[in-house]
Short mmCIF file of C-alpha atoms and ligand atoms in Angstrom, two decimals:
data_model
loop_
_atom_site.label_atom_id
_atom_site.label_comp_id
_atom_site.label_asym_id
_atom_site.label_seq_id
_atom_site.Cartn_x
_atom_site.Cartn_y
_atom_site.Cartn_z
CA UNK A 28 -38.92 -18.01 33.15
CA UNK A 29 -41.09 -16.11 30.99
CA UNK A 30 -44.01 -14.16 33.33
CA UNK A 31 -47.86 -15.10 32.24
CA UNK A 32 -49.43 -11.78 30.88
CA UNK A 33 -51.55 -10.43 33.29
CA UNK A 34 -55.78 -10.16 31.96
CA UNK A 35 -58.69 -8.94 33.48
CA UNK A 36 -62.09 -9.17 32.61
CA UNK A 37 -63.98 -6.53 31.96
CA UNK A 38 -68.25 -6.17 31.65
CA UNK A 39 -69.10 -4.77 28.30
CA UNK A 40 -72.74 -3.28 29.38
CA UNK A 41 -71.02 -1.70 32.49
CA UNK A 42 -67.61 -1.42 32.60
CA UNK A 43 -66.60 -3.18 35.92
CA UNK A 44 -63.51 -5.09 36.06
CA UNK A 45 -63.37 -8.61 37.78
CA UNK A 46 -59.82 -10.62 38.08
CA UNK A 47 -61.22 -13.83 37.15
CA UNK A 48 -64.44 -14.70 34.36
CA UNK A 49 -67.81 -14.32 35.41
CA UNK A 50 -71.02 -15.77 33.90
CA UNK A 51 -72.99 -12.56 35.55
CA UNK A 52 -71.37 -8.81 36.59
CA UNK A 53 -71.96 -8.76 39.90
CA UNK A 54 -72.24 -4.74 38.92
CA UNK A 55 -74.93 -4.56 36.63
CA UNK A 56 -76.61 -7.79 36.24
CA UNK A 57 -76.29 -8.39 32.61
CA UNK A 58 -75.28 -12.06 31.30
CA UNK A 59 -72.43 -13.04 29.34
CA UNK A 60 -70.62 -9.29 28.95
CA UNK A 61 -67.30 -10.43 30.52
CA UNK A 62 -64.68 -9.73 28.02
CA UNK A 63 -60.97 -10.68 28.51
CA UNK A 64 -58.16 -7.65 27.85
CA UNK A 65 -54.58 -7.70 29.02
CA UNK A 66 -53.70 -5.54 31.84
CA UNK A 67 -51.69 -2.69 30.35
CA UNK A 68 -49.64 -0.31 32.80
CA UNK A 69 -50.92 2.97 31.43
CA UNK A 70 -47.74 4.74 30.12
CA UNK A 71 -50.00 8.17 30.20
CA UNK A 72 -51.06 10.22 32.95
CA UNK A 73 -53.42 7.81 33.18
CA UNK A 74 -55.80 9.03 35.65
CA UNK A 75 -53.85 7.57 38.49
CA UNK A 76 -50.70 8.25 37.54
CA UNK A 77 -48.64 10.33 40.57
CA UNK A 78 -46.63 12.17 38.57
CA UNK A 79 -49.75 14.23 37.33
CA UNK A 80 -51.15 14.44 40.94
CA UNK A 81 -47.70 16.23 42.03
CA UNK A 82 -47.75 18.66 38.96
CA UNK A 83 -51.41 20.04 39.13
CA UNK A 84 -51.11 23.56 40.63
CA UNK A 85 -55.18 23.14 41.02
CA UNK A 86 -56.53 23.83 44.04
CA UNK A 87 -59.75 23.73 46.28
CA UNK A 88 -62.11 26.07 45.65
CA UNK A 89 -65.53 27.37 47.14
CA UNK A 90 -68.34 26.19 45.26
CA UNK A 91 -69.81 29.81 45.75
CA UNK A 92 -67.05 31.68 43.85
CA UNK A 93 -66.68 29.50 40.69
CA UNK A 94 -67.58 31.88 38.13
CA UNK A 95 -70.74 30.98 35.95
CA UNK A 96 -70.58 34.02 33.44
CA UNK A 97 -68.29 32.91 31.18
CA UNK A 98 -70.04 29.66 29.99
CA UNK A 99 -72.18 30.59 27.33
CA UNK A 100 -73.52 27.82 25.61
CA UNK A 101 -72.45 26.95 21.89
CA UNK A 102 -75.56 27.13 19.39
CA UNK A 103 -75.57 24.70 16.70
CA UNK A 104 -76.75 24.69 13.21
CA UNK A 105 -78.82 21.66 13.71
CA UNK A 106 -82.16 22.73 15.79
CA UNK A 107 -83.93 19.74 17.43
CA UNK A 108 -79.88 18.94 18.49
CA UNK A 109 -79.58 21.94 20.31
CA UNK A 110 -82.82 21.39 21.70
CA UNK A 111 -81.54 17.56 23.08
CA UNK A 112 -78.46 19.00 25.07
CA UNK A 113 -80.12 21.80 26.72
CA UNK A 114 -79.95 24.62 24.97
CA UNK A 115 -76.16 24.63 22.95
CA UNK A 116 -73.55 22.91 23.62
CA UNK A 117 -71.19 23.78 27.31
CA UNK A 118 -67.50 24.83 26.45
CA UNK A 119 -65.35 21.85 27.64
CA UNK A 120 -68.30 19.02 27.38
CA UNK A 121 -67.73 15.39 25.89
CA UNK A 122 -70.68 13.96 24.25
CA UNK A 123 -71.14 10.93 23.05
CA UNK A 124 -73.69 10.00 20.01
CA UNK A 125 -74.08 5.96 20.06
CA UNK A 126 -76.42 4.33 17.36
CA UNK A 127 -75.88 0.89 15.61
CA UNK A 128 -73.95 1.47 12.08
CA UNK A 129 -75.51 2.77 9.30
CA UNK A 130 -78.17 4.60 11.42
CA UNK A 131 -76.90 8.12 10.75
CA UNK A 132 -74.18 9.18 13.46
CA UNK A 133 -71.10 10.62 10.72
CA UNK A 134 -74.27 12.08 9.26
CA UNK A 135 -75.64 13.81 11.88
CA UNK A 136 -72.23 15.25 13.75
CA UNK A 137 -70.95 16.23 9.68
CA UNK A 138 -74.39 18.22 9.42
CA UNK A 139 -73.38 19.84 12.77
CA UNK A 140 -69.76 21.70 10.86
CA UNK A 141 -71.65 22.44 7.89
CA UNK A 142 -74.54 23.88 9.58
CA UNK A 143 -72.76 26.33 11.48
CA UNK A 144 -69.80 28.42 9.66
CA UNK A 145 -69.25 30.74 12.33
CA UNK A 146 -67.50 28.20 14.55
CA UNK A 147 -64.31 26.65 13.53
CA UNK A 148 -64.66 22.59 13.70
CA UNK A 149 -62.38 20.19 13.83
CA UNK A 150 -63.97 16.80 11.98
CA UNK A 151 -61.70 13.86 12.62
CA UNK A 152 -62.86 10.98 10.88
CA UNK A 153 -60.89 7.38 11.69
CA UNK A 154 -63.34 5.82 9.33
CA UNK A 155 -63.85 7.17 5.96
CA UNK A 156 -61.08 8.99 3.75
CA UNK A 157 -61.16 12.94 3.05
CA UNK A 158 -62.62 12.64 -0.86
CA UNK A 159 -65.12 10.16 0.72
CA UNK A 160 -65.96 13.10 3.37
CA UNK A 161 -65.65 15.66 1.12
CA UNK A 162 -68.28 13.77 -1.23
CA UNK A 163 -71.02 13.56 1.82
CA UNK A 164 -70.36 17.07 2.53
CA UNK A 165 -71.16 18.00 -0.66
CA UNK A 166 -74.28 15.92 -0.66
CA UNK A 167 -75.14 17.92 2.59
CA UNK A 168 -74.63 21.52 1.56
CA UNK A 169 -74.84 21.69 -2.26
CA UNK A 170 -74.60 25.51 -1.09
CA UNK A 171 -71.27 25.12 -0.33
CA UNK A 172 -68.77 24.14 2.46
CA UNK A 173 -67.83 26.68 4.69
CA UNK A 174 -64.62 27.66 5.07
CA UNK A 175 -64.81 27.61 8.78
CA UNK A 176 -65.01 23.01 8.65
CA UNK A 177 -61.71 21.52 8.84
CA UNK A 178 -61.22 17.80 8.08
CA UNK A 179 -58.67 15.39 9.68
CA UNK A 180 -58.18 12.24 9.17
CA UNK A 181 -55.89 10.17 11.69
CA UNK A 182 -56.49 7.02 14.38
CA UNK A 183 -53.75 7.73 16.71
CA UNK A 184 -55.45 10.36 19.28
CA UNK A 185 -52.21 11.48 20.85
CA UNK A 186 -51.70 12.83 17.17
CA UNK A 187 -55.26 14.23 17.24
CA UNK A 188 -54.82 15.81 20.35
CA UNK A 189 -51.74 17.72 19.06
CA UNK A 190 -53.42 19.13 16.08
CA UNK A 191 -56.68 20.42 18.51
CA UNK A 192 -54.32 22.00 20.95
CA UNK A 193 -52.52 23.99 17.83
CA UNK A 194 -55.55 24.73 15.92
CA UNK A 195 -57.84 25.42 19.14
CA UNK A 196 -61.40 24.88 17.34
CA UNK A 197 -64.78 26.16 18.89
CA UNK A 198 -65.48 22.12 18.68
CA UNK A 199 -64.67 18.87 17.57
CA UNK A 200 -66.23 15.79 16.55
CA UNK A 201 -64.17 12.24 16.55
CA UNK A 202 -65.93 9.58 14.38
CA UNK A 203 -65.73 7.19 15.83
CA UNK A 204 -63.90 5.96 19.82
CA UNK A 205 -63.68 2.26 18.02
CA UNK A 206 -61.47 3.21 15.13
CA UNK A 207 -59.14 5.25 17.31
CA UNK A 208 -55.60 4.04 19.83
CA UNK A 209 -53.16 5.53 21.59
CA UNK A 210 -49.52 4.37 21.55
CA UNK A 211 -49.21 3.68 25.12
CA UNK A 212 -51.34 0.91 24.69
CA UNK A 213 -50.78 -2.41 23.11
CA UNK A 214 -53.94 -3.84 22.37
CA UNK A 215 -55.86 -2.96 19.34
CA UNK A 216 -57.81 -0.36 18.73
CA UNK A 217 -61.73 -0.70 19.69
CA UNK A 218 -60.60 -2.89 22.34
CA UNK A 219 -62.45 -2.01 26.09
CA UNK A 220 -58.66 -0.13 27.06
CA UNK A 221 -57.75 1.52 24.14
CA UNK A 222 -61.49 2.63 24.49
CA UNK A 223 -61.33 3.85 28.14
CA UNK A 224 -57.97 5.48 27.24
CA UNK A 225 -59.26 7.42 24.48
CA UNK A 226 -62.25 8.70 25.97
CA UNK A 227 -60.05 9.13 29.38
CA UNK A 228 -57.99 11.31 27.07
CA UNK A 229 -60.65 13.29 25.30
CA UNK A 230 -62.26 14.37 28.48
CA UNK A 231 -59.17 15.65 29.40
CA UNK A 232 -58.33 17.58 26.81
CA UNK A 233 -62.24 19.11 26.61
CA UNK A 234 -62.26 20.06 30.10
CA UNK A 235 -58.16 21.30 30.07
CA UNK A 236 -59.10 23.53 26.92
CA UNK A 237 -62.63 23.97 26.95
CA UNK A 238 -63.34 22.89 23.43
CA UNK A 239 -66.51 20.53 23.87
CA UNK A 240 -66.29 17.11 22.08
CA UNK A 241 -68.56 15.29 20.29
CA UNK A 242 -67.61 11.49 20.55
CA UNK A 243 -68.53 8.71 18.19
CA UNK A 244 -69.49 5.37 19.08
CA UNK A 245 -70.93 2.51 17.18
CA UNK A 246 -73.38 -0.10 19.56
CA UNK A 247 -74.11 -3.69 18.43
CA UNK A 248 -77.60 -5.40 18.48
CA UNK A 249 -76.62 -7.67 20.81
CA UNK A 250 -74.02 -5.00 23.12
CA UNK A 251 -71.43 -7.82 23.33
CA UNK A 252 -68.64 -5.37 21.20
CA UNK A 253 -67.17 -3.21 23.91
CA UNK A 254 -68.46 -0.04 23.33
CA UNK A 255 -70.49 3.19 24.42
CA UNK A 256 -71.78 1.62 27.00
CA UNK A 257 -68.85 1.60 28.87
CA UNK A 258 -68.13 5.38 28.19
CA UNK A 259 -71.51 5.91 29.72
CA UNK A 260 -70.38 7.29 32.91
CA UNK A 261 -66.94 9.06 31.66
CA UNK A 262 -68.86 11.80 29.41
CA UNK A 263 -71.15 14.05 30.03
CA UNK A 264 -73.82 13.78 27.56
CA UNK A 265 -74.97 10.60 25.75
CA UNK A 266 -77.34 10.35 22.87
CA UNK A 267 -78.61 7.56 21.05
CA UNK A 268 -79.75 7.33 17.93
CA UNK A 269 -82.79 4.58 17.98
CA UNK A 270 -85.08 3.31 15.12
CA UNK A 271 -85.20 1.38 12.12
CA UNK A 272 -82.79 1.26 10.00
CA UNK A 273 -84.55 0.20 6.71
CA UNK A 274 -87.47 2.99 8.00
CA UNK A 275 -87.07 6.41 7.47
CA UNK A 276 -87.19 8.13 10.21
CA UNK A 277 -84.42 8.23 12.84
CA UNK A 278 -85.13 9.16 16.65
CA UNK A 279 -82.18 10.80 19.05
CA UNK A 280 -82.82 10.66 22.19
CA UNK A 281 -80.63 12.21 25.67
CA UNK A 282 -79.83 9.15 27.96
CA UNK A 283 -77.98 11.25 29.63
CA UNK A 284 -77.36 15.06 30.02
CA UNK A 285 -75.35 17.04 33.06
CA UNK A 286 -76.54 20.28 31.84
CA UNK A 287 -79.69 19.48 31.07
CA UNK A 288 -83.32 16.68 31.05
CA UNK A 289 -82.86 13.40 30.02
CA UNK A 290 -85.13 11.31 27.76
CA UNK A 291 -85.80 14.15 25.34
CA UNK A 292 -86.38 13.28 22.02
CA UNK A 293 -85.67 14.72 18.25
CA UNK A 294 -87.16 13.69 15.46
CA UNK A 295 -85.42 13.47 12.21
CA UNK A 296 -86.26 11.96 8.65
CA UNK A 297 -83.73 10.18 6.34
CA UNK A 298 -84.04 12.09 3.47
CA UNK A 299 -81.00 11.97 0.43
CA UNK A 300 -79.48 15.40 1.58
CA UNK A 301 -78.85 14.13 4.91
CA UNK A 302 -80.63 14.30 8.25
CA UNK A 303 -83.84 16.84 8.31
CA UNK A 304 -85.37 17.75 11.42
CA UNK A 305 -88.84 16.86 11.94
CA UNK A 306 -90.10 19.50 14.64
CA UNK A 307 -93.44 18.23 15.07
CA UNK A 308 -93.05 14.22 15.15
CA UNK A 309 -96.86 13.80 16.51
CA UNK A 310 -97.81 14.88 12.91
CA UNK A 311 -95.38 12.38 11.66
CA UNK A 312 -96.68 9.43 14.14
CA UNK A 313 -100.63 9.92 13.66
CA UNK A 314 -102.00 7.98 10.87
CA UNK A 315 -103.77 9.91 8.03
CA UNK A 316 -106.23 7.46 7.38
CA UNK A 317 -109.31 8.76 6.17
CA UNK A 318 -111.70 6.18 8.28
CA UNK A 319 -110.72 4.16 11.77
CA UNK A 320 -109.31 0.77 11.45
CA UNK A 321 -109.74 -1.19 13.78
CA UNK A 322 -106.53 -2.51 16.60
CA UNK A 323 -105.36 1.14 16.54
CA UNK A 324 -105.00 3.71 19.52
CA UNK A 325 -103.43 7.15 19.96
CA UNK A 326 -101.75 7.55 22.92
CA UNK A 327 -101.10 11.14 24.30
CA UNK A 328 -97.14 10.34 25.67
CA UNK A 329 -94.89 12.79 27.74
CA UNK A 330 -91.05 12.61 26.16
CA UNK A 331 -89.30 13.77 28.40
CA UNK A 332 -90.61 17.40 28.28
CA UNK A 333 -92.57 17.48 25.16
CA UNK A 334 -95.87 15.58 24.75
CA UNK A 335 -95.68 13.46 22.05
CA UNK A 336 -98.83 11.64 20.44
CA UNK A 337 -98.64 8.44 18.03
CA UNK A 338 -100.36 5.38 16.91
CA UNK A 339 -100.49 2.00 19.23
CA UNK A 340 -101.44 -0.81 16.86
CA UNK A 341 -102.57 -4.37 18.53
CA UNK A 342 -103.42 -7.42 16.83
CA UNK A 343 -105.63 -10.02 18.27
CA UNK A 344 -106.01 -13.24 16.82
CA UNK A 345 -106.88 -16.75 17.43
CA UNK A 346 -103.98 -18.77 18.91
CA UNK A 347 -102.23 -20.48 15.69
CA UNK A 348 -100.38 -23.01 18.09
CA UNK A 349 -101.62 -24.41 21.13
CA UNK A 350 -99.92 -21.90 23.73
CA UNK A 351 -101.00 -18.13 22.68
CA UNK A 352 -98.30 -16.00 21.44
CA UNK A 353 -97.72 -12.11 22.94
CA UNK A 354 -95.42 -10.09 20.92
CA UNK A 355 -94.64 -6.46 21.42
CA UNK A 356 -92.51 -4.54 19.36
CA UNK A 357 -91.16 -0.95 21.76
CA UNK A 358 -93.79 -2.09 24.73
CA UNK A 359 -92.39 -3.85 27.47
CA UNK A 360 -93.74 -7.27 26.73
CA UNK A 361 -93.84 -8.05 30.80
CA UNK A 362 -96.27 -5.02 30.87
CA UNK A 363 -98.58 -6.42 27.97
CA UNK A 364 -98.84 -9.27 29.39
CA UNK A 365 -99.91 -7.75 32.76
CA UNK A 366 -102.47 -5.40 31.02
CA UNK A 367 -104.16 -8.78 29.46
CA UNK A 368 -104.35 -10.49 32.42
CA UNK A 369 -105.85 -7.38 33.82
CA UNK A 370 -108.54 -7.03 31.11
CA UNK A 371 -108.92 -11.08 31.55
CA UNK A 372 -109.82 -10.89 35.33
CA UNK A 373 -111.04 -7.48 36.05
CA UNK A 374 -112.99 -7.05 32.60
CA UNK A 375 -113.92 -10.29 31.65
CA UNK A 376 -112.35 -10.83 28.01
CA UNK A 377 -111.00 -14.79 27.92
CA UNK A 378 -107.70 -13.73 26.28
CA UNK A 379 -105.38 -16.28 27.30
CA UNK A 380 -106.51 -18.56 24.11
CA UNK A 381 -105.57 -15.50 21.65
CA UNK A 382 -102.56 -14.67 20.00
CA UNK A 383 -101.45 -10.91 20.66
CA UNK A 384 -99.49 -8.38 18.86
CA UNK A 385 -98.50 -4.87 19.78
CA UNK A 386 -96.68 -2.39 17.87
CA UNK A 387 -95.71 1.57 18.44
CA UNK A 388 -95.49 3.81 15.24
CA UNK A 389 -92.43 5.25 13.98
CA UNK A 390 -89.92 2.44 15.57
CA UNK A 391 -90.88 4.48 18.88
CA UNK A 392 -89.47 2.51 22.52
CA UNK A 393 -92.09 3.26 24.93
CA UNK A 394 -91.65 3.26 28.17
CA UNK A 395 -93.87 6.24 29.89
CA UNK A 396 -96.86 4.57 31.48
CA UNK A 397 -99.48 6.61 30.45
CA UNK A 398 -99.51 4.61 27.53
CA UNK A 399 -101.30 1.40 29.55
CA UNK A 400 -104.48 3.27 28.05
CA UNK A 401 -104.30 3.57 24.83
CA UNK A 402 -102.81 -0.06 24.68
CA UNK A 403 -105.59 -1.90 26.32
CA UNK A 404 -108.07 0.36 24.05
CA UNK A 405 -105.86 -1.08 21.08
CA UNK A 406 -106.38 -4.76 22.45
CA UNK A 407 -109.85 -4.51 22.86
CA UNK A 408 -110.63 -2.89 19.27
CA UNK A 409 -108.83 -5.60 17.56
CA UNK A 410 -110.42 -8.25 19.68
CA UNK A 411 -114.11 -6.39 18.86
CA UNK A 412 -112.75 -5.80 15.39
CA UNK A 413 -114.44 -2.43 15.75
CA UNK A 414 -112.67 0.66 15.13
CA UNK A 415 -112.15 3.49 17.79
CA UNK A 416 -112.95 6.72 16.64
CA UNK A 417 -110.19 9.15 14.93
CA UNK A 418 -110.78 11.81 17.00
CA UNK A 419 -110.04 10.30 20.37
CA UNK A 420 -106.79 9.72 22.41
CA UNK A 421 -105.77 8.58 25.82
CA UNK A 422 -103.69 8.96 28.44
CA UNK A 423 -103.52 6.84 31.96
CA UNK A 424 -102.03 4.07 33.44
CA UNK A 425 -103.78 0.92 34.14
CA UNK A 426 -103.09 -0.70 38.06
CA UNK A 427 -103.11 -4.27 39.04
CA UNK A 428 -106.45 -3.99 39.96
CA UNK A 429 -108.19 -2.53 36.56
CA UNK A 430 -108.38 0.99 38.02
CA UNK A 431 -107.29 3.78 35.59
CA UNK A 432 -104.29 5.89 37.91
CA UNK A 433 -103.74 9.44 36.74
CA UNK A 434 -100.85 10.45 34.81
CA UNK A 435 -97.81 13.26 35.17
CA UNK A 436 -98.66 16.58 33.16
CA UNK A 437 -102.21 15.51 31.98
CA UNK A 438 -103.15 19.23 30.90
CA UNK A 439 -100.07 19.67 28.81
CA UNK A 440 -100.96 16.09 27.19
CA UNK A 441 -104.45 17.34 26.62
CA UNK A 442 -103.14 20.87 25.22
CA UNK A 443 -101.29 19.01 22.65
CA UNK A 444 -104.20 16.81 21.74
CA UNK A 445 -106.18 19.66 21.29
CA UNK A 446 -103.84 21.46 19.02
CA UNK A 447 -103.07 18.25 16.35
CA UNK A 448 -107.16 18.39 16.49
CA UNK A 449 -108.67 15.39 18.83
CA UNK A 450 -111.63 16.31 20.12
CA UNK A 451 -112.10 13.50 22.78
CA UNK A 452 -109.26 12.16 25.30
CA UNK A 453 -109.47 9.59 28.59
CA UNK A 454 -107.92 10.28 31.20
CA UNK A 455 -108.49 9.00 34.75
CA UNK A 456 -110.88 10.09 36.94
CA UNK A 457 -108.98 10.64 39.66
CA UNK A 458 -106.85 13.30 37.45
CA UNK A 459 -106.60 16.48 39.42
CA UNK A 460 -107.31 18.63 36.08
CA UNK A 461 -110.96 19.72 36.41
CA UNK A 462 -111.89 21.66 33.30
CA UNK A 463 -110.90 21.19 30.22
CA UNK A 464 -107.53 22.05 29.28
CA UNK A 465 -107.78 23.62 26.39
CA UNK A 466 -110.59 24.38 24.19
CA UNK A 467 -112.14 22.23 22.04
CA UNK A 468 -111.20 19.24 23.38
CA UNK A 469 -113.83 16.96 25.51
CA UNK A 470 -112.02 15.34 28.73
CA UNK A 471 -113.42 12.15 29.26
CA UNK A 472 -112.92 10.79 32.73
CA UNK A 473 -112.89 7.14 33.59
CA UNK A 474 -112.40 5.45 36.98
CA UNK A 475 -111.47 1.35 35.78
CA UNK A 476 -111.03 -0.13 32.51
CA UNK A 477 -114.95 -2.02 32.70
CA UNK A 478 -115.62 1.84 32.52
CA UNK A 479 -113.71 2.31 29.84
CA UNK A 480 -115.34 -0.45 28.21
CA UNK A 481 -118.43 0.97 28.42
CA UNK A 482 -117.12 3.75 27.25
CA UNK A 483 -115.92 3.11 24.14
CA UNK A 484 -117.94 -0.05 22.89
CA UNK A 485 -121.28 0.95 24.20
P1 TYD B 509 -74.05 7.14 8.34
O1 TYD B 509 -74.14 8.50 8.89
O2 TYD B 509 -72.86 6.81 7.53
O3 TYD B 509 -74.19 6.04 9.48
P2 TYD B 509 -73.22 5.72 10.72
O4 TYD B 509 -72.15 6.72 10.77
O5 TYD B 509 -74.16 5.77 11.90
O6 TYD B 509 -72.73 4.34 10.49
O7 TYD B 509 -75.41 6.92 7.52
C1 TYD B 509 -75.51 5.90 6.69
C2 TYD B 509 -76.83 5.77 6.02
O8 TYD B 509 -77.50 6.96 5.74
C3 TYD B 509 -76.51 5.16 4.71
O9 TYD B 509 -77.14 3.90 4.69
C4 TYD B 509 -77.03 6.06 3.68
C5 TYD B 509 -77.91 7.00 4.39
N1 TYD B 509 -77.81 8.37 3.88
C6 TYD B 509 -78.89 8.93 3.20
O10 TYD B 509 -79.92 8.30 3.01
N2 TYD B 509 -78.80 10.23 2.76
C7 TYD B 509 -77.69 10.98 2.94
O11 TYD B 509 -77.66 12.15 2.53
C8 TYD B 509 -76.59 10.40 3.64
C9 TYD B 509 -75.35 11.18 3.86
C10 TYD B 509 -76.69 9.10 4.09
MG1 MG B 510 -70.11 6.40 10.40
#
């Protein structure tokens, strides 16, 4: 009788496994992720496999007497990149770059071999053909290709593998995990085991040789393509390219870094020779208008380390339908909602018949709350249809009971306000800074948003 192949289901979003189909991982939450896969006896040393438990000479060591002095951290050729990891790259790292298609990722990890000829790369592309690569390259670096970039094109990663332990580059870069298998498997390739495998694979190899990795990985809209996110906790570094496509500019942010911050940000800008880096993205997310318009708010932000100013635009209009519509494009629309509701009971301002709209410049996700400020400031110029002033920013988050709650780092959010040229910003009152940061700048304390008000629309 022939024996039913065995499946499990596995979530997409997190990566736990579950015998039997579930509407909702029990793990992580999300709905409708479970994916069905065959269960495939890993032919490999696998991970659990005993054979490679009973042939690893490794032993416990003391934490104390690892030595740290021969880890010196690879510099790339690409700036703001280096800056996002930490400083370089660490000898024997995997990192994965994740970004829907088309947003830049072969771009990006091709600039990385191109921009720096003193390292010898490995580029291993699944995807595209060598004249194809060749062709971007030269779009790249019309000053030439360095002799230093090799180029390797091949899907089967034990075959990969064999070439990187030969050649024994200062890094490599796999576009992408999806397009790539290994033989021990049956299942196709992008599918959530050969995926698992691969990466399982690739970390060993980094941390067995030391060469550091830079992974691949394409994420859908809607997540339900098995993909980076269930890599998430295998590597070591995960970026993700976020943004518009049809826009310019593309953001990279850290999601997650073991040698360094998370939720740093670069800036780059689409341009036709590739990726450039845009050092100074508060120049890039200020509007150059010449006079204020009114709905619009800069917000002084903290990115992870680096204060970061840009434009909050809000549109308030008169409900279309019967039911008023709230909208927020990078703002969590569960926190606009709260902030109206705030402004309706603490300040006053009947809202709840008016349709609302809330956008962040630049494609920018928000999510650091000292941007409450500059929202509600947004709101309330639209709904005035008066226009704030140019030279004025904010930074403070707004609590359940209209009060205005200081903010993390508000003299390094002021020092960069001062610098791009504002000459006013609000901050709370109960801020510990007491002077003025920086010169030039007027700090503008205010206790609850009828302050604020007051404030502003005097
Ligand atoms: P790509 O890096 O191929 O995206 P991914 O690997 O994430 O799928 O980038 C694709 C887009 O970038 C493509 O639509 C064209 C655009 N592009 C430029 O505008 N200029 C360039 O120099 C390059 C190489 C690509
Ligand atoms: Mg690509």
């Amino acid at each position: 009788m022939a024996t039913k192949a065995k499946t499990l289901w596995y979530c997409t979003s997190c990566g736990n496994e579950s015998p039997k189909w579930m509407g909702r991982c029990p793990a992580c939450g999300e709905w409708n992720t479970m994916v069905e896969a065959p269960v495939e006896a890993a032919k490999s040393s696998g991970g659990k496999g005993s054979q490679r438990a009973a042939s690893s000479d490794r032993k416990p060591r003391r934490l104390g007497e690892i030595d740290l002095s021969s880890e010196p951290r690879l510099v790339l050729g690409v700036a703001e990149l280096d800056r996002l990891l930490g400083g370089g790259v660490v000898p024997g790292s995997l990192i994965l770059i994740g970004g829907e298609p088309g947003i830049g990722k072969s771009t990006l990890s091709l600039q990385v071999p191109l921009g720096c000829p003193s390292l010898l790369t490995l580029y291993v592309t699944g995807e595209e053909s060598e004249r194809q690569v060749r062709m971007r390259a030269e779009r790249l670096s019309p000053g030439g290709i360095p002799e230093s970039c090799l180029i390797y094109c091949e899907t089967q990663i034990e075959a990969v593998l064999a070439q990187a332990r030969e050649l024994k580059p200062d890094l490599m870069i796999v576009d992408s995990v999806q397009t790539m298998y290994t033989d021990t498997l049956d299942s196709t390739p992008g599918s959530v085991s050969q995926i698992k495998e691969v990466a399982a694979l690739l970390l060993r190899f980094a941390k067995d040789s030391g060469v550091p990795v830079i992974l691949i990985g394409h994420i859908t809209k809607d997540g339900y393509i098995a993909g980076p996110k269930i890599l998430e906790h295998i590597v070591d570094v995960v970026l993700q390219f976020e943004g518009e496509n049809r826009g310019s500019y593309r953001l990279l942010r850290s999601i997650k870094n073991r040698f360094g911050s998370t939720s740093e940000l670069a800036v780059f800008e689409m341009t036709g020779k590739g990726l450039r880096e845009v050092p100074n993205p508060s120049e890039m997310l200020i509007p150059m208008h010449e006079e204020g318009l009114s709905g619009t708010a800069i917000s002084a932000m903290l990115d992870g380390t680096r204060p970061l100013l840009f434009e909050v635009q809000a549109l308030v209009s008169s409900a279309a339908y019967g039911t008023a519509q709230r909208s927020a494009t990078g703002f969590d629309v569960r926190r606009l909602n709260m902030l109206l509701a705030v402004l309706e009971k603490r300040a006053g301002f009947h809202l709840s018949a008016k349709d609302v709209f809330l956008n962040m410049a630049g494609g920018l996700k928000v999510s650091d709350p000292a941007c409450d400020l500059a929202v509600i400031a947004a709101v309330l110029s639209s709904n005035f249809d008066y226009a704030l002033p140019l030279d004025c920013c904010f930074a403070g988050e707004v609590g359940l009971s209209g009060e205005i709650r200081p903010v993390g780092q508000t003299d390094r959010r002021i020092g960069e306000a001062a610098r791009l040229g504002f000459k006013k910003i609000f901050v709370s009152s109960y801020s510990a800074q007491d002077a003025p940061a920086a010169a030039g700048i007027k700090v503008i304390k205010v206790a609850d948003v009828p302050e604020l008000v007051k404030a502003l629309f005097r």
